[in-house]
């Protein structure tokens, strides 16, 4: 039973023990607080049925607060906050969005994969998340390159654009997809709890166009990388993505362009450079033909660089 719960929660054994202790201590605290509160009223055990009904109603309301309280010193607050949210949604019959349903379905499809994962030296494998909002050709190349890798697993695709090509790519590779919303990403906890639940150790941005919030950068220091389709520091910054970059490069009459792989900080395209590769631009090149050259460079180098960086992290 414990093994099944551990798999369901996707946590390590030490964390499982802490969660279990939180449930046990929170439950005891709840019973104690319920009895104390009832002792302040005129109700007593001698009132029989009425006493027990009031007691049960009382502890039903007290329980979430008690487990949340205990979860703080045990370092399990995010787990329990999520757990209670899910419970709340189940009770009210609401789902925060339809994509969660999709993610749950993918998780079920992924159950065979989860069993395989158990048999791997679990803590050794670095689980990476690919953040992407576009066609996902880079994501596809990375997934293909790392398929069957003994030390790295693409464990999650994070996407902010319904209908993006990358969602289908993740689905056909049995990788769960987490659909994110702007409000929660920028004003909430940047989905940190979800990333922790998937035990993500490294994040790769492959055509992800939102700025990464400070909460995420602080949680993954030096563990988030991005690919940009130009030779940074030129042609980077807010609004410079995809075809807009290639149009600007061609309009400026550049003789060369290329790709930059860099660490992510709180400013668009400004993190420390890791790798660059170049290609020549001919007089006959258009933004479209340049885009094709850049994609070829990205596909040749990005998966290899991702593997190198994850292994040396
Ligand atoms: C890639 O060319 C990537 O460099 C670019 O988006 C494209 C995504 O293509 N990223 C940026 O412009 C970030 N500023 P893909 O969806 O086919 O991988």
PDB file of C-alpha atoms in Angstrom, residues 106-251:
ATOM      1  CA  UNK A 106      -1.201  11.275 -20.150  1.00  0.00           C
ATOM      2  CA  UNK A 107      -0.084  10.257 -16.679  1.00  0.00           C
ATOM      3  CA  UNK A 108      -2.296   7.182 -16.890  1.00  0.00           C
ATOM      4  CA  UNK A 109      -0.950   6.373 -20.356  1.00  0.00           C
ATOM      5  CA  UNK A 110       2.431   6.762 -18.801  1.00  0.00           C
ATOM      6  CA  UNK A 111       1.882   4.164 -16.101  1.00  0.00           C
ATOM      7  CA  UNK A 112       4.090   1.549 -17.811  1.00  0.00           C
ATOM      8  CA  UNK A 113       6.794   4.141 -18.027  1.00  0.00           C
ATOM      9  CA  UNK A 114       6.456   4.868 -14.306  1.00  0.00           C
ATOM     10  CA  UNK A 115       7.084   1.194 -13.536  1.00  0.00           C
ATOM     11  CA  UNK A 116      10.211   1.273 -15.672  1.00  0.00           C
ATOM     12  CA  UNK A 117      11.268   4.392 -13.809  1.00  0.00           C
ATOM     13  CA  UNK A 118      10.989   2.600 -10.477  1.00  0.00           C
ATOM     14  CA  UNK A 119      13.457   0.025 -11.653  1.00  0.00           C
ATOM     15  CA  UNK A 120      15.983   2.679 -12.649  1.00  0.00           C
ATOM     16  CA  UNK A 121      18.412   3.919 -10.019  1.00  0.00           C
ATOM     17  CA  UNK A 122      15.756   6.497  -9.218  1.00  0.00           C
ATOM     18  CA  UNK A 123      17.699   9.265  -7.539  1.00  0.00           C
ATOM     19  CA  UNK A 124      20.522   9.103 -10.111  1.00  0.00           C
ATOM     20  CA  UNK A 125      18.431   9.967 -13.140  1.00  0.00           C
ATOM     21  CA  UNK A 126      18.128  13.701 -13.794  1.00  0.00           C
ATOM     22  CA  UNK A 127      14.558  14.480 -14.791  1.00  0.00           C
ATOM     23  CA  UNK A 128      14.347  17.444 -17.132  1.00  0.00           C
ATOM     24  CA  UNK A 129      11.419  19.621 -18.153  1.00  0.00           C
ATOM     25  CA  UNK A 130      11.243  21.165 -21.622  1.00  0.00           C
ATOM     26  CA  UNK A 131       9.368  24.467 -21.750  1.00  0.00           C
ATOM     27  CA  UNK A 132       8.075  25.163 -25.266  1.00  0.00           C
ATOM     28  CA  UNK A 133       5.265  27.123 -26.890  1.00  0.00           C
ATOM     29  CA  UNK A 134       5.757  26.425 -30.570  1.00  0.00           C
ATOM     30  CA  UNK A 135       6.031  23.684 -33.161  1.00  0.00           C
ATOM     31  CA  UNK A 136       8.423  21.846 -30.858  1.00  0.00           C
ATOM     32  CA  UNK A 137      11.030  20.725 -33.403  1.00  0.00           C
ATOM     33  CA  UNK A 138      13.813  21.353 -30.858  1.00  0.00           C
ATOM     34  CA  UNK A 139      11.877  19.544 -28.136  1.00  0.00           C
ATOM     35  CA  UNK A 140      11.417  16.590 -30.515  1.00  0.00           C
ATOM     36  CA  UNK A 141      15.158  16.436 -31.243  1.00  0.00           C
ATOM     37  CA  UNK A 142      16.054  16.574 -27.543  1.00  0.00           C
ATOM     38  CA  UNK A 143      13.521  13.858 -26.686  1.00  0.00           C
ATOM     39  CA  UNK A 144      14.852  11.675 -29.505  1.00  0.00           C
ATOM     40  CA  UNK A 145      18.483  12.254 -28.485  1.00  0.00           C
ATOM     41  CA  UNK A 146      17.826  11.379 -24.834  1.00  0.00           C
ATOM     42  CA  UNK A 147      15.537   8.392 -25.452  1.00  0.00           C
ATOM     43  CA  UNK A 148      16.815   5.464 -23.360  1.00  0.00           C
ATOM     44  CA  UNK A 149      19.550   7.597 -21.775  1.00  0.00           C
ATOM     45  CA  UNK A 150      20.662   5.981 -18.538  1.00  0.00           C
ATOM     46  CA  UNK A 151      21.170   9.227 -16.596  1.00  0.00           C
ATOM     47  CA  UNK A 152      18.699  11.724 -18.076  1.00  0.00           C
ATOM     48  CA  UNK A 153      14.958  11.552 -18.671  1.00  0.00           C
ATOM     49  CA  UNK A 154      12.682  14.096 -20.301  1.00  0.00           C
ATOM     50  CA  UNK A 155      10.008  13.883 -17.616  1.00  0.00           C
ATOM     51  CA  UNK A 156       7.733  16.811 -18.447  1.00  0.00           C
ATOM     52  CA  UNK A 157       6.807  19.231 -21.211  1.00  0.00           C
ATOM     53  CA  UNK A 158       5.548  22.612 -20.048  1.00  0.00           C
ATOM     54  CA  UNK A 159       3.503  24.625 -22.518  1.00  0.00           C
ATOM     55  CA  UNK A 160       1.581  27.894 -22.402  1.00  0.00           C
ATOM     56  CA  UNK A 161      -0.116  27.700 -25.788  1.00  0.00           C
ATOM     57  CA  UNK A 162      -3.144  25.481 -26.380  1.00  0.00           C
ATOM     58  CA  UNK A 163      -2.804  23.729 -29.730  1.00  0.00           C
ATOM     59  CA  UNK A 164       0.997  24.105 -29.900  1.00  0.00           C
ATOM     60  CA  UNK A 165       2.730  21.366 -31.915  1.00  0.00           C
ATOM     61  CA  UNK A 166       4.891  20.406 -28.952  1.00  0.00           C
ATOM     62  CA  UNK A 167       1.834  19.007 -27.110  1.00  0.00           C
ATOM     63  CA  UNK A 168       1.369  16.297 -29.747  1.00  0.00           C
ATOM     64  CA  UNK A 169       5.102  15.534 -29.709  1.00  0.00           C
ATOM     65  CA  UNK A 170       4.982  15.036 -25.938  1.00  0.00           C
ATOM     66  CA  UNK A 171       1.869  12.865 -26.229  1.00  0.00           C
ATOM     67  CA  UNK A 172       3.382  10.555 -28.814  1.00  0.00           C
ATOM     68  CA  UNK A 173       6.421  10.126 -26.576  1.00  0.00           C
ATOM     69  CA  UNK A 174       4.272   9.447 -23.482  1.00  0.00           C
ATOM     70  CA  UNK A 175       5.597  12.523 -21.733  1.00  0.00           C
ATOM     71  CA  UNK A 176       3.140  14.345 -19.453  1.00  0.00           C
ATOM     72  CA  UNK A 177       2.250  17.908 -20.421  1.00  0.00           C
ATOM     73  CA  UNK A 178       1.705  20.673 -17.909  1.00  0.00           C
ATOM     74  CA  UNK A 179      -0.350  23.511 -19.407  1.00  0.00           C
ATOM     75  CA  UNK A 180       0.339  26.770 -17.608  1.00  0.00           C
ATOM     76  CA  UNK A 181      -1.580  30.025 -17.261  1.00  0.00           C
ATOM     77  CA  UNK A 182      -0.045  33.495 -17.191  1.00  0.00           C
ATOM     78  CA  UNK A 183      -1.645  34.556 -13.909  1.00  0.00           C
ATOM     79  CA  UNK A 184      -0.278  31.662 -11.883  1.00  0.00           C
ATOM     80  CA  UNK A 185       3.087  31.668 -13.669  1.00  0.00           C
ATOM     81  CA  UNK A 186       3.862  35.323 -12.973  1.00  0.00           C
ATOM     82  CA  UNK A 187       1.866  36.156  -9.875  1.00  0.00           C
ATOM     83  CA  UNK A 188       1.745  32.753  -8.228  1.00  0.00           C
ATOM     84  CA  UNK A 189       4.458  30.277  -7.445  1.00  0.00           C
ATOM     85  CA  UNK A 190       5.521  29.793 -11.098  1.00  0.00           C
ATOM     86  CA  UNK A 191       4.242  26.174 -10.883  1.00  0.00           C
ATOM     87  CA  UNK A 192       7.127  25.264  -8.598  1.00  0.00           C
ATOM     88  CA  UNK A 193       5.058  22.712  -6.714  1.00  0.00           C
ATOM     89  CA  UNK A 194       4.156  20.922  -9.956  1.00  0.00           C
ATOM     90  CA  UNK A 195       7.802  20.870 -11.063  1.00  0.00           C
ATOM     91  CA  UNK A 196       8.817  19.472  -7.679  1.00  0.00           C
ATOM     92  CA  UNK A 197       6.097  16.846  -7.872  1.00  0.00           C
ATOM     93  CA  UNK A 198       7.590  15.718 -11.173  1.00  0.00           C
ATOM     94  CA  UNK A 199      11.027  15.830  -9.474  1.00  0.00           C
ATOM     95  CA  UNK A 200      12.426  18.123 -12.154  1.00  0.00           C
ATOM     96  CA  UNK A 201      16.134  18.829 -11.748  1.00  0.00           C
ATOM     97  CA  UNK A 202      16.880  20.811 -14.904  1.00  0.00           C
ATOM     98  CA  UNK A 203      14.850  23.065 -17.209  1.00  0.00           C
ATOM     99  CA  UNK A 204      15.382  23.543 -20.943  1.00  0.00           C
ATOM    100  CA  UNK A 205      13.632  26.388 -22.764  1.00  0.00           C
ATOM    101  CA  UNK A 206      13.150  25.386 -26.387  1.00  0.00           C
ATOM    102  CA  UNK A 207      11.074  28.078 -28.045  1.00  0.00           C
ATOM    103  CA  UNK A 208       9.394  29.278 -24.842  1.00  0.00           C
ATOM    104  CA  UNK A 209       8.493  32.925 -25.168  1.00  0.00           C
ATOM    105  CA  UNK A 210       7.553  34.087 -21.677  1.00  0.00           C
ATOM    106  CA  UNK A 211      10.118  35.629 -19.359  1.00  0.00           C
ATOM    107  CA  UNK A 212      11.104  33.281 -16.542  1.00  0.00           C
ATOM    108  CA  UNK A 213       9.945  34.629 -13.158  1.00  0.00           C
ATOM    109  CA  UNK A 214      12.417  35.183 -10.315  1.00  0.00           C
ATOM    110  CA  UNK A 215      10.773  32.422  -8.224  1.00  0.00           C
ATOM    111  CA  UNK A 216      11.755  29.827 -10.826  1.00  0.00           C
ATOM    112  CA  UNK A 217      15.272  31.174 -11.340  1.00  0.00           C
ATOM    113  CA  UNK A 218      15.901  31.137  -7.583  1.00  0.00           C
ATOM    114  CA  UNK A 219      14.564  27.588  -7.315  1.00  0.00           C
ATOM    115  CA  UNK A 220      16.800  26.356 -10.186  1.00  0.00           C
ATOM    116  CA  UNK A 221      19.989  28.441  -9.977  1.00  0.00           C
ATOM    117  CA  UNK A 222      22.222  27.663 -12.978  1.00  0.00           C
ATOM    118  CA  UNK A 223      19.832  24.894 -13.973  1.00  0.00           C
ATOM    119  CA  UNK A 224      17.758  26.687 -16.627  1.00  0.00           C
ATOM    120  CA  UNK A 225      19.051  27.118 -20.170  1.00  0.00           C
ATOM    121  CA  UNK A 226      17.577  28.685 -23.291  1.00  0.00           C
ATOM    122  CA  UNK A 227      18.278  28.611 -27.009  1.00  0.00           C
ATOM    123  CA  UNK A 228      18.089  31.819 -29.009  1.00  0.00           C
ATOM    124  CA  UNK A 229      18.074  31.858 -32.827  1.00  0.00           C
ATOM    125  CA  UNK A 230      20.748  34.569 -33.250  1.00  0.00           C
ATOM    126  CA  UNK A 231      24.251  35.481 -32.140  1.00  0.00           C
ATOM    127  CA  UNK A 232      23.517  37.200 -28.824  1.00  0.00           C
ATOM    128  CA  UNK A 233      23.951  39.892 -27.586  1.00  0.00           C
ATOM    129  CA  UNK A 234      22.705  41.093 -30.996  1.00  0.00           C
ATOM    130  CA  UNK A 235      19.066  40.515 -31.931  1.00  0.00           C
ATOM    131  CA  UNK A 236      17.900  39.526 -28.456  1.00  0.00           C
ATOM    132  CA  UNK A 237      15.584  40.969 -25.832  1.00  0.00           C
ATOM    133  CA  UNK A 238      11.846  41.407 -25.443  1.00  0.00           C
ATOM    134  CA  UNK A 239       9.866  40.796 -28.635  1.00  0.00           C
ATOM    135  CA  UNK A 240      12.842  39.177 -30.400  1.00  0.00           C
ATOM    136  CA  UNK A 241      11.784  35.624 -31.126  1.00  0.00           C
ATOM    137  CA  UNK A 242      11.322  33.230 -34.038  1.00  0.00           C
ATOM    138  CA  UNK A 243      10.835  34.877 -37.452  1.00  0.00           C
ATOM    139  CA  UNK A 244      11.122  38.392 -35.994  1.00  0.00           C
ATOM    140  CA  UNK A 245      14.785  37.682 -35.270  1.00  0.00           C
ATOM    141  CA  UNK A 246      15.488  36.421 -38.806  1.00  0.00           C
ATOM    142  CA  UNK A 247      13.632  39.355 -40.383  1.00  0.00           C
ATOM    143  CA  UNK A 248      15.749  41.799 -38.349  1.00  0.00           C
ATOM    144  CA  UNK A 249      19.008  39.988 -39.227  1.00  0.00           C
ATOM    145  CA  UNK A 250      18.214  40.006 -42.979  1.00  0.00           C
ATOM    146  CA  UNK A 251      17.027  43.642 -42.878  1.00  0.00           C
TER     147      UNK A 251
END
